[in-house]
Amino acid sequence: MTAPKSELLRLRHILCPQLSEFVEIARVENLTSAARSLGVQQPTLSRSLARLQRQLGVPLFVRQGRSIRLTKQGRSLLACGERTLATLETGIMELIADDDPVIGLVRFNFLRSFRARAVPDILKGFRRDHPGVRFSLGQGSTDSIVAAITEDRVDIGIVAPPSVDHRVTSVQLWSEPMELVVPSSHRLADATEVDLTDVADDEFIVLQQGYGTRTLADLLCTRAGFSPRVAFETEDVTLARGLVEAGFGVALLPSIEEETHKGVVALRLVDPKASRKVSLTWTSERPLGEAVVTFRNFVIQLFSGASDPNT
């Protein structure tokens, strides 16, 4: 949505009053008309112009009857003033557009470990009713996403587990089981379900510190009474499964539908608490743009009561 010219002029005058006044006077070469456009009294505008000339130490206008004309110095200032204000107007329009509920910008980050279709399906559903809203997408760990939200580099994110940082608000969307992923040749590959104590001596492929899946995997191993022997750390779940397939170890990973590695087997865990809680997170410290609020409410409603992103 484009702001009307009168609104741009008003905002421009708020941000850069003296330059805005000078450019408008120079454009119409009439104090009365300029005062009307700017929404100020003519005597106030006359005093402002006189003050600007005193501050600069050069004449910007000369009188010719009832009109005024730019001096050489005034023409020079007008040229750079118009360029400056044009840049300012562009910035103002971008600010207005980013906060617009129809064409606003949503800076949305999510975990690398989500199943391939989860986020595209969310966006597809939202864009059916809000086709003009724009998105800036990014991926990362839970820690990096929460940090970006608190630093105002991201508006909203999907993380797991929910953040305990008091600067953000989290709402759980769904829960998905954690599984023990083993090579198809592993001794436990044919088991129906396993206890983590069965692999206490195996080497583990883990996600890097800062990822919620790593935090949960460490917690599950601790609960089982051991600390995992780490063979490889990675930030990519697909790579982790590939390393398991290559026989470098086992991994505790969230359940996903898209199984691209045929040489691995995902086993259910006996531990009933072995699940990952996926949450929507946003700042508690500043207002959200209207487009972000609309998207947030859509996502919460979409997963209200759901235990899995496909329900």
mmCIF file of C-alpha atoms in Angstrom:
data_model
loop_
_atom_site.group_PDB
_atom_site.id
_atom_site.type_symbol
_atom_site.label_atom_id
_atom_site.label_comp_id
_atom_site.label_asym_id
_atom_site.label_seq_id
_atom_site.Cartn_x
_atom_site.Cartn_y
_atom_site.Cartn_z
ATOM 1 C CA MET A 1 0.000 0.000 0.000
ATOM 2 C CA THR A 2 1.438 3.359 -1.094
ATOM 3 C CA ALA A 3 1.137 6.327 1.253
ATOM 4 C CA PRO A 4 -0.574 9.396 -0.283
ATOM 5 C CA LYS A 5 1.706 12.296 -1.193
ATOM 6 C CA SER A 6 0.262 14.484 1.558
ATOM 7 C CA GLU A 7 1.136 11.842 4.162
ATOM 8 C CA LEU A 8 4.664 11.483 2.781
ATOM 9 C CA LEU A 9 5.081 15.253 2.940
ATOM 10 C CA ARG A 10 3.883 15.285 6.562
ATOM 11 C CA LEU A 11 6.215 12.472 7.637
ATOM 12 C CA ARG A 12 9.104 13.970 5.699
ATOM 13 C CA HIS A 13 8.529 17.295 7.449
ATOM 14 C CA ILE A 14 8.523 15.582 10.855
ATOM 15 C CA LEU A 15 11.838 13.845 10.166
ATOM 16 C CA CYS A 16 13.599 16.639 8.311
ATOM 17 C CA PRO A 17 11.695 19.888 8.929
ATOM 18 C CA GLN A 18 14.027 22.641 7.719
ATOM 19 C CA LEU A 19 15.042 20.885 4.509
ATOM 20 C CA SER A 20 11.417 19.955 3.774
ATOM 21 C CA GLU A 21 10.321 23.546 4.224
ATOM 22 C CA PHE A 22 13.093 24.886 2.017
ATOM 23 C CA VAL A 23 12.403 22.417 -0.821
ATOM 24 C CA GLU A 24 8.654 23.102 -0.744
ATOM 25 C CA ILE A 25 9.238 26.903 -0.832
ATOM 26 C CA ALA A 26 11.674 26.462 -3.708
ATOM 27 C CA ARG A 27 9.247 24.243 -5.596
ATOM 28 C CA VAL A 28 6.344 26.721 -5.564
ATOM 29 C CA GLU A 29 8.364 29.946 -5.065
ATOM 30 C CA ASN A 30 5.574 31.294 -2.906
ATOM 31 C CA LEU A 31 5.504 31.367 0.897
ATOM 32 C CA THR A 32 1.707 31.299 1.141
ATOM 33 C CA SER A 33 1.352 28.220 -1.085
ATOM 34 C CA ALA A 34 4.255 26.476 0.642
ATOM 35 C CA ALA A 35 2.777 27.155 4.088
ATOM 36 C CA ARG A 36 -0.554 25.709 2.939
ATOM 37 C CA SER A 37 1.110 22.528 1.608
ATOM 38 C CA LEU A 38 3.150 22.072 4.766
ATOM 39 C CA GLY A 39 0.234 22.790 7.094
ATOM 40 C CA VAL A 40 1.969 25.666 8.913
ATOM 41 C CA GLN A 41 1.276 29.383 9.314
ATOM 42 C CA GLN A 42 2.991 31.681 6.809
ATOM 43 C CA PRO A 43 4.674 33.846 9.489
ATOM 44 C CA THR A 44 6.079 30.686 11.078
ATOM 45 C CA LEU A 45 7.431 29.552 7.712
ATOM 46 C CA SER A 46 8.929 32.983 7.013
ATOM 47 C CA ARG A 47 10.773 32.936 10.349
ATOM 48 C CA SER A 48 11.981 29.410 9.702
ATOM 49 C CA LEU A 49 13.356 30.396 6.298
ATOM 50 C CA ALA A 50 15.111 33.458 7.749
ATOM 51 C CA ARG A 51 16.631 31.295 10.492
ATOM 52 C CA LEU A 52 17.884 28.742 7.938
ATOM 53 C CA GLN A 53 19.583 31.473 5.887
ATOM 54 C CA ARG A 54 21.223 32.874 9.013
ATOM 55 C CA GLN A 55 22.436 29.428 10.044
ATOM 56 C CA LEU A 56 23.898 28.731 6.609
ATOM 57 C CA GLY A 57 25.275 32.238 6.228
ATOM 58 C CA VAL A 58 24.181 32.548 2.584
ATOM 59 C CA PRO A 59 21.048 33.954 0.860
ATOM 60 C CA LEU A 60 18.793 31.226 -0.533
ATOM 61 C CA PHE A 61 16.054 33.425 -2.037
ATOM 62 C CA VAL A 62 15.620 36.952 -3.355
ATOM 63 C CA ARG A 63 12.295 38.742 -3.591
ATOM 64 C CA GLN A 64 10.794 39.673 -6.939
ATOM 65 C CA GLY A 65 7.556 41.525 -6.304
ATOM 66 C CA ARG A 66 5.216 39.124 -4.501
ATOM 67 C CA SER A 67 7.250 36.105 -5.497
ATOM 68 C CA ILE A 68 10.629 34.849 -4.427
ATOM 69 C CA ARG A 69 13.370 33.367 -6.575
ATOM 70 C CA LEU A 70 16.215 31.015 -5.773
ATOM 71 C CA THR A 71 19.724 32.347 -5.637
ATOM 72 C CA LYS A 72 22.711 30.410 -6.967
ATOM 73 C CA GLN A 73 23.293 29.051 -3.476
ATOM 74 C CA GLY A 74 19.606 28.177 -3.189
ATOM 75 C CA ARG A 75 19.687 26.194 -6.449
ATOM 76 C CA SER A 76 22.677 24.210 -5.174
ATOM 77 C CA LEU A 77 20.910 23.416 -1.914
ATOM 78 C CA LEU A 78 17.725 22.497 -3.777
ATOM 79 C CA ALA A 79 19.533 19.935 -5.943
ATOM 80 C CA CYS A 80 21.022 18.058 -2.999
ATOM 81 C CA GLY A 81 17.914 18.632 -0.865
ATOM 82 C CA GLU A 82 15.643 16.966 -3.415
ATOM 83 C CA ARG A 83 17.960 13.962 -3.634
ATOM 84 C CA THR A 84 18.078 13.694 0.156
ATOM 85 C CA LEU A 85 14.323 13.939 0.570
ATOM 86 C CA ALA A 86 13.693 11.456 -2.257
ATOM 87 C CA THR A 87 15.862 8.949 -0.414
ATOM 88 C CA LEU A 88 14.009 9.738 2.804
ATOM 89 C CA GLU A 89 10.619 9.265 1.106
ATOM 90 C CA THR A 90 11.719 5.871 -0.222
ATOM 91 C CA GLY A 91 12.684 4.856 3.293
ATOM 92 C CA ILE A 92 9.362 6.081 4.688
ATOM 93 C CA MET A 93 7.423 4.119 2.062
ATOM 94 C CA GLU A 94 9.388 0.977 2.881
ATOM 95 C CA LEU A 95 8.632 1.435 6.598
ATOM 96 C CA ILE A 96 4.929 1.865 5.899
ATOM 97 C CA ALA A 97 4.853 -1.118 3.522
ATOM 98 C CA ASP A 98 6.687 -3.426 5.949
ATOM 99 C CA ASP A 99 4.068 -2.754 8.641
ATOM 100 C CA ASP A 100 1.072 -2.955 6.308
ATOM 101 C CA PRO A 101 -1.340 -5.839 7.063
ATOM 102 C CA VAL A 102 -1.847 -6.504 3.341
ATOM 103 C CA ILE A 103 1.685 -6.250 1.920
ATOM 104 C CA GLY A 104 3.749 -6.216 5.113
ATOM 105 C CA LEU A 105 7.010 -8.055 5.668
ATOM 106 C CA VAL A 106 7.337 -11.049 8.022
ATOM 107 C CA ARG A 107 10.893 -12.026 9.007
ATOM 108 C CA PHE A 108 10.403 -15.706 9.777
ATOM 109 C CA ASN A 109 13.060 -18.195 10.918
ATOM 110 C CA PHE A 110 12.751 -21.907 11.665
ATOM 111 C CA LEU A 111 14.873 -24.922 12.553
ATOM 112 C CA ARG A 112 16.925 -26.754 9.947
ATOM 113 C CA SER A 113 15.659 -30.054 11.327
ATOM 114 C CA PHE A 114 12.024 -29.661 10.239
ATOM 115 C CA ARG A 115 10.553 -32.078 7.768
ATOM 116 C CA ALA A 116 10.830 -30.744 4.232
ATOM 117 C CA ARG A 117 7.144 -29.862 3.743
ATOM 118 C CA ALA A 118 6.284 -28.425 7.191
ATOM 119 C CA VAL A 119 7.142 -24.759 6.573
ATOM 120 C CA PRO A 120 6.120 -24.651 2.870
ATOM 121 C CA ASP A 121 2.710 -26.082 3.824
ATOM 122 C CA ILE A 122 2.273 -23.423 6.527
ATOM 123 C CA LEU A 123 3.173 -20.643 4.088
ATOM 124 C CA LYS A 124 0.954 -22.078 1.351
ATOM 125 C CA GLY A 125 -2.058 -22.071 3.668
ATOM 126 C CA PHE A 126 -1.376 -18.531 4.870
ATOM 127 C CA ARG A 127 -0.788 -17.074 1.412
ATOM 128 C CA ARG A 128 -4.142 -18.329 0.142
ATOM 129 C CA ASP A 129 -5.853 -15.550 2.118
ATOM 130 C CA HIS A 130 -2.908 -13.136 2.355
ATOM 131 C CA PRO A 131 -1.175 -13.245 -1.062
ATOM 132 C CA GLY A 132 0.460 -9.823 -0.711
ATOM 133 C CA VAL A 133 2.340 -10.455 2.538
ATOM 134 C CA ARG A 134 6.085 -10.823 1.946
ATOM 135 C CA PHE A 135 8.438 -13.135 3.812
ATOM 136 C CA SER A 136 12.127 -13.074 4.624
ATOM 137 C CA LEU A 137 12.999 -16.677 5.550
ATOM 138 C CA GLY A 138 15.963 -18.045 7.464
ATOM 139 C CA GLN A 139 17.091 -21.172 9.278
ATOM 140 C CA GLY A 140 19.169 -21.787 12.369
ATOM 141 C CA SER A 141 19.322 -23.310 15.811
ATOM 142 C CA THR A 142 16.905 -22.562 18.629
ATOM 143 C CA ASP A 143 19.513 -20.370 20.323
ATOM 144 C CA SER A 144 20.329 -18.407 17.161
ATOM 145 C CA ILE A 145 16.660 -17.858 16.303
ATOM 146 C CA VAL A 146 15.803 -16.617 19.804
ATOM 147 C CA ALA A 147 18.844 -14.327 19.740
ATOM 148 C CA ALA A 148 17.767 -12.901 16.370
ATOM 149 C CA ILE A 149 14.248 -12.262 17.703
ATOM 150 C CA THR A 150 15.498 -10.466 20.820
ATOM 151 C CA GLU A 151 17.871 -8.365 18.677
ATOM 152 C CA ASP A 152 15.049 -7.396 16.259
ATOM 153 C CA ARG A 153 16.626 -9.163 13.282
ATOM 154 C CA VAL A 154 13.730 -11.637 13.096
ATOM 155 C CA ASP A 155 10.035 -11.150 13.903
ATOM 156 C CA ILE A 156 8.902 -14.681 14.625
ATOM 157 C CA GLY A 157 10.294 -18.181 14.627
ATOM 158 C CA ILE A 158 9.524 -21.866 15.086
ATOM 159 C CA VAL A 159 11.859 -23.531 17.576
ATOM 160 C CA ALA A 160 12.126 -26.679 19.677
ATOM 161 C CA PRO A 161 12.010 -26.955 22.594
ATOM 162 C CA PRO A 162 10.210 -23.778 23.774
ATOM 163 C CA SER A 163 12.628 -21.058 24.833
ATOM 164 C CA VAL A 164 12.825 -20.134 28.512
ATOM 165 C CA ASP A 165 14.164 -16.659 27.691
ATOM 166 C CA HIS A 166 11.872 -14.133 29.416
ATOM 167 C CA ARG A 167 12.263 -11.751 26.467
ATOM 168 C CA VAL A 168 10.210 -13.997 24.183
ATOM 169 C CA THR A 169 6.767 -15.592 24.251
ATOM 170 C CA SER A 170 6.270 -19.178 23.076
ATOM 171 C CA VAL A 171 3.192 -21.211 22.183
ATOM 172 C CA GLN A 172 3.512 -24.943 21.552
ATOM 173 C CA LEU A 173 2.339 -25.974 18.076
ATOM 174 C CA TRP A 174 2.909 -29.721 17.994
ATOM 175 C CA SER A 175 4.889 -32.544 19.526
ATOM 176 C CA GLU A 176 6.855 -35.150 17.588
ATOM 177 C CA PRO A 177 8.609 -38.289 18.856
ATOM 178 C CA MET A 178 12.354 -38.602 19.072
ATOM 179 C CA GLU A 179 13.734 -41.766 17.483
ATOM 180 C CA LEU A 180 16.954 -43.717 17.632
ATOM 181 C CA VAL A 181 18.311 -43.856 14.084
ATOM 182 C CA VAL A 182 20.662 -46.769 13.430
ATOM 183 C CA PRO A 183 22.279 -48.273 10.311
ATOM 184 C CA SER A 184 20.185 -51.020 8.708
ATOM 185 C CA SER A 185 23.017 -53.438 9.594
ATOM 186 C CA HIS A 186 22.925 -52.490 13.306
ATOM 187 C CA ARG A 187 22.327 -55.248 15.851
ATOM 188 C CA LEU A 188 19.089 -53.550 16.971
ATOM 189 C CA ALA A 189 17.733 -52.800 13.492
ATOM 190 C CA ASP A 190 14.949 -55.389 13.778
ATOM 191 C CA ALA A 191 13.767 -54.281 17.228
ATOM 192 C CA THR A 192 10.235 -52.913 17.690
ATOM 193 C CA GLU A 193 11.369 -50.411 20.308
ATOM 194 C CA VAL A 194 14.575 -49.801 22.220
ATOM 195 C CA ASP A 195 15.859 -48.483 25.518
ATOM 196 C CA LEU A 196 18.726 -46.012 25.247
ATOM 197 C CA THR A 197 20.751 -48.113 27.645
ATOM 198 C CA ASP A 198 21.007 -50.610 24.759
ATOM 199 C CA VAL A 199 23.277 -48.169 22.877
ATOM 200 C CA ALA A 200 25.147 -46.645 25.811
ATOM 201 C CA ASP A 201 28.441 -47.939 24.355
ATOM 202 C CA ASP A 202 27.742 -46.874 20.745
ATOM 203 C CA GLU A 203 29.188 -43.747 19.157
ATOM 204 C CA PHE A 204 26.655 -40.964 18.479
ATOM 205 C CA ILE A 205 26.108 -38.516 15.646
ATOM 206 C CA VAL A 206 24.730 -35.339 17.268
ATOM 207 C CA LEU A 207 23.638 -31.856 16.290
ATOM 208 C CA GLN A 208 25.800 -28.959 17.415
ATOM 209 C CA GLN A 209 25.309 -27.194 20.736
ATOM 210 C CA GLY A 210 22.552 -24.567 20.551
ATOM 211 C CA TYR A 211 20.152 -26.846 18.675
ATOM 212 C CA GLY A 212 17.159 -27.966 20.699
ATOM 213 C CA THR A 213 17.475 -31.486 19.318
ATOM 214 C CA ARG A 214 21.002 -31.705 20.773
ATOM 215 C CA THR A 215 19.768 -30.453 24.149
ATOM 216 C CA LEU A 216 16.980 -33.023 24.157
ATOM 217 C CA ALA A 217 19.279 -35.846 23.017
ATOM 218 C CA ASP A 218 21.734 -35.077 25.827
ATOM 219 C CA LEU A 219 18.862 -34.985 28.312
ATOM 220 C CA LEU A 220 17.501 -38.361 27.171
ATOM 221 C CA CYS A 221 20.950 -39.965 27.449
ATOM 222 C CA THR A 222 21.452 -38.478 30.910
ATOM 223 C CA ARG A 223 18.061 -39.813 31.952
ATOM 224 C CA ALA A 224 19.177 -43.232 30.720
ATOM 225 C CA GLY A 225 22.283 -42.988 32.889
ATOM 226 C CA PHE A 226 25.084 -42.255 30.444
ATOM 227 C CA SER A 227 26.801 -39.490 28.484
ATOM 228 C CA PRO A 228 26.905 -40.130 24.722
ATOM 229 C CA ARG A 229 30.258 -40.805 23.047
ATOM 230 C CA VAL A 230 30.208 -38.194 20.257
ATOM 231 C CA ALA A 231 31.774 -39.199 16.944
ATOM 232 C CA PHE A 232 30.507 -36.295 14.796
ATOM 233 C CA GLU A 233 28.700 -32.998 15.370
ATOM 234 C CA THR A 234 26.705 -31.341 12.596
ATOM 235 C CA GLU A 235 24.004 -28.694 12.148
ATOM 236 C CA ASP A 236 22.202 -30.665 9.425
ATOM 237 C CA VAL A 237 19.775 -33.499 10.201
ATOM 238 C CA THR A 238 20.050 -34.930 6.694
ATOM 239 C CA LEU A 239 23.825 -35.133 7.051
ATOM 240 C CA ALA A 240 23.414 -36.757 10.463
ATOM 241 C CA ARG A 241 21.264 -39.500 8.912
ATOM 242 C CA GLY A 242 23.806 -39.890 6.130
ATOM 243 C CA LEU A 243 26.588 -40.393 8.676
ATOM 244 C CA VAL A 244 24.482 -43.001 10.438
ATOM 245 C CA GLU A 245 23.907 -44.754 7.107
ATOM 246 C CA ALA A 246 27.681 -44.758 6.540
ATOM 247 C CA GLY A 247 28.107 -46.639 9.811
ATOM 248 C CA PHE A 248 29.741 -43.894 11.887
ATOM 249 C CA GLY A 249 27.312 -44.241 14.779
ATOM 250 C CA VAL A 250 23.702 -43.859 15.903
ATOM 251 C CA ALA A 251 21.650 -40.691 16.350
ATOM 252 C CA LEU A 252 18.732 -39.371 18.363
ATOM 253 C CA LEU A 253 16.651 -37.373 15.905
ATOM 254 C CA PRO A 254 13.069 -36.157 15.546
ATOM 255 C CA SER A 255 10.718 -38.369 13.563
ATOM 256 C CA ILE A 256 10.235 -37.278 9.957
ATOM 257 C CA GLU A 257 8.085 -38.659 7.144
ATOM 258 C CA GLU A 258 10.542 -38.078 4.323
ATOM 259 C CA GLU A 259 13.024 -40.916 4.710
ATOM 260 C CA THR A 260 15.720 -40.249 2.124
ATOM 261 C CA HIS A 261 18.310 -42.600 3.593
ATOM 262 C CA LYS A 262 17.254 -46.181 2.889
ATOM 263 C CA GLY A 263 20.247 -47.583 4.761
ATOM 264 C CA VAL A 264 18.958 -46.472 8.162
ATOM 265 C CA VAL A 265 16.215 -47.649 10.512
ATOM 266 C CA ALA A 266 14.326 -45.328 12.889
ATOM 267 C CA LEU A 267 13.428 -47.082 16.155
ATOM 268 C CA ARG A 268 10.807 -46.054 18.692
ATOM 269 C CA LEU A 269 12.128 -45.307 22.182
ATOM 270 C CA VAL A 270 10.724 -46.884 25.332
ATOM 271 C CA ASP A 271 10.983 -43.551 27.189
ATOM 272 C CA PRO A 272 7.472 -41.983 26.993
ATOM 273 C CA LYS A 273 8.959 -38.484 27.389
ATOM 274 C CA ALA A 274 11.161 -38.853 24.317
ATOM 275 C CA SER A 275 9.422 -36.209 22.231
ATOM 276 C CA ARG A 276 10.270 -32.793 20.840
ATOM 277 C CA LYS A 277 7.887 -29.910 21.556
ATOM 278 C CA VAL A 278 7.777 -27.504 18.625
ATOM 279 C CA SER A 279 6.806 -23.917 19.447
ATOM 280 C CA LEU A 280 6.085 -20.590 17.781
ATOM 281 C CA THR A 281 8.156 -17.806 19.355
ATOM 282 C CA TRP A 282 8.104 -14.001 19.158
ATOM 283 C CA THR A 283 9.325 -11.028 21.185
ATOM 284 C CA SER A 284 7.745 -9.957 24.467
ATOM 285 C CA GLU A 285 9.506 -6.581 24.428
ATOM 286 C CA ARG A 286 8.103 -4.665 21.457
ATOM 287 C CA PRO A 287 4.932 -4.467 19.345
ATOM 288 C CA LEU A 288 4.667 -6.712 16.304
ATOM 289 C CA GLY A 289 3.735 -5.422 12.861
ATOM 290 C CA GLU A 290 0.186 -6.113 11.701
ATOM 291 C CA ALA A 291 1.317 -8.632 9.077
ATOM 292 C CA VAL A 292 3.363 -10.493 11.724
ATOM 293 C CA VAL A 293 0.372 -10.582 14.101
ATOM 294 C CA THR A 294 -1.854 -11.920 11.330
ATOM 295 C CA PHE A 295 0.683 -14.648 10.507
ATOM 296 C CA ARG A 296 1.202 -15.515 14.192
ATOM 297 C CA ASN A 297 -2.531 -15.903 14.776
ATOM 298 C CA PHE A 298 -2.906 -18.016 11.633
ATOM 299 C CA VAL A 299 -0.169 -20.444 12.680
ATOM 300 C CA ILE A 300 -1.492 -20.798 16.233
ATOM 301 C CA GLN A 301 -5.000 -21.446 14.940
ATOM 302 C CA LEU A 302 -3.712 -23.889 12.333
ATOM 303 C CA PHE A 303 -2.097 -26.103 14.955
ATOM 304 C CA SER A 304 -4.580 -25.562 17.762
ATOM 305 C CA GLY A 305 -5.066 -28.976 19.339
ATOM 306 C CA ALA A 306 -2.719 -30.703 16.879
ATOM 307 C CA SER A 307 -0.027 -33.141 18.026
ATOM 308 C CA ASP A 308 1.626 -33.368 14.619
ATOM 309 C CA PRO A 309 2.073 -30.850 11.769
ATOM 310 C CA ASN A 310 0.060 -33.024 9.403
ATOM 311 C CA THR A 311 -3.033 -33.281 11.626
#
